[in-house]
Amino acid sequence: MDAPLTRDDGRVTELVTERLELRRWHADDLDAYAAIVADPEVMRYMRSGPAGRAAAWREIALFIGHRELRGWSQAAVVERAGGRLIGRGGLWEPEGWPGLEVGWVLARDAWGNGYASELGRAVRDHAFAALGAARLISVIHRDNARSIRVAEAIGSTLERPFDLHGMPCLIYGQDRP
């Protein structure tokens, strides 16, 4: 990502939108993130399903490692107005993934505010303009109507069905303009 911004408290910000900050993960994010991924409704369409605190910690560590290897990852998503962690979002492409993915997972009480579309547009624009990505995808469970609407709102179109370890998904994608 572009040169990150460092806040007064030493935390590094990756992207800023009108209402959101996508920043690097910190150990003190664990409580809020663990609560988000423990919610069965939030995790309804995720392969892993609801996760406990230890699994949430491992996910954060995975995102940090992905950033070290790729230079970008799923960032902590924070409401700028109050500083509350509301989820994760950003780019994802571990080895063997079907493409460079823009993705998001938000706390249930953050749904319906346009946050996923806001962060999706910012990540898409950054990937195309700053990183030079030629193509982006989103891997979405076929029944996840909310995420399908977000993918369409950020300019992606349905490309094909995709089996993600036995989970019926769809790949939405778009090329750099």
PDB file of C-alpha atoms in Angstrom, residues 4-13 21 23-26:
ATOM      1  CA  PRO A   4       1.310   4.470   5.630  1.00  0.00           C
ATOM      2  CA  LEU A   5       0.373   7.257   8.000  1.00  0.00           C
ATOM      3  CA  THR A   6       1.533   7.082  11.601  1.00  0.00           C
ATOM      4  CA  ARG A   7      -0.854   8.453  14.195  1.00  0.00           C
ATOM      5  CA  ASP A   8       0.160  10.118  17.458  1.00  0.00           C
ATOM      6  CA  ASP A   9      -0.291   6.814  19.304  1.00  0.00           C
ATOM      7  CA  GLY A  10       2.196   5.076  16.984  1.00  0.00           C
ATOM      8  CA  ARG A  11      -0.392   2.997  15.098  1.00  0.00           C
ATOM      9  CA  VAL A  12       0.028   2.725  11.354  1.00  0.00           C
ATOM     10  CA  THR A  13      -2.897   3.473   9.055  1.00  0.00           C
ATOM     11  CA  GLU A  21      -9.681   3.711   8.911  1.00  0.00           C
ATOM     12  CA  ARG A  23      -4.993  -0.003   9.827  1.00  0.00           C
ATOM     13  CA  ARG A  24      -2.521  -2.617  10.914  1.00  0.00           C
ATOM     14  CA  TRP A  25      -3.520  -5.104  13.598  1.00  0.00           C
ATOM     15  CA  HIS A  26      -2.501  -4.797  17.255  1.00  0.00           C
TER      16      HIS A  26
END
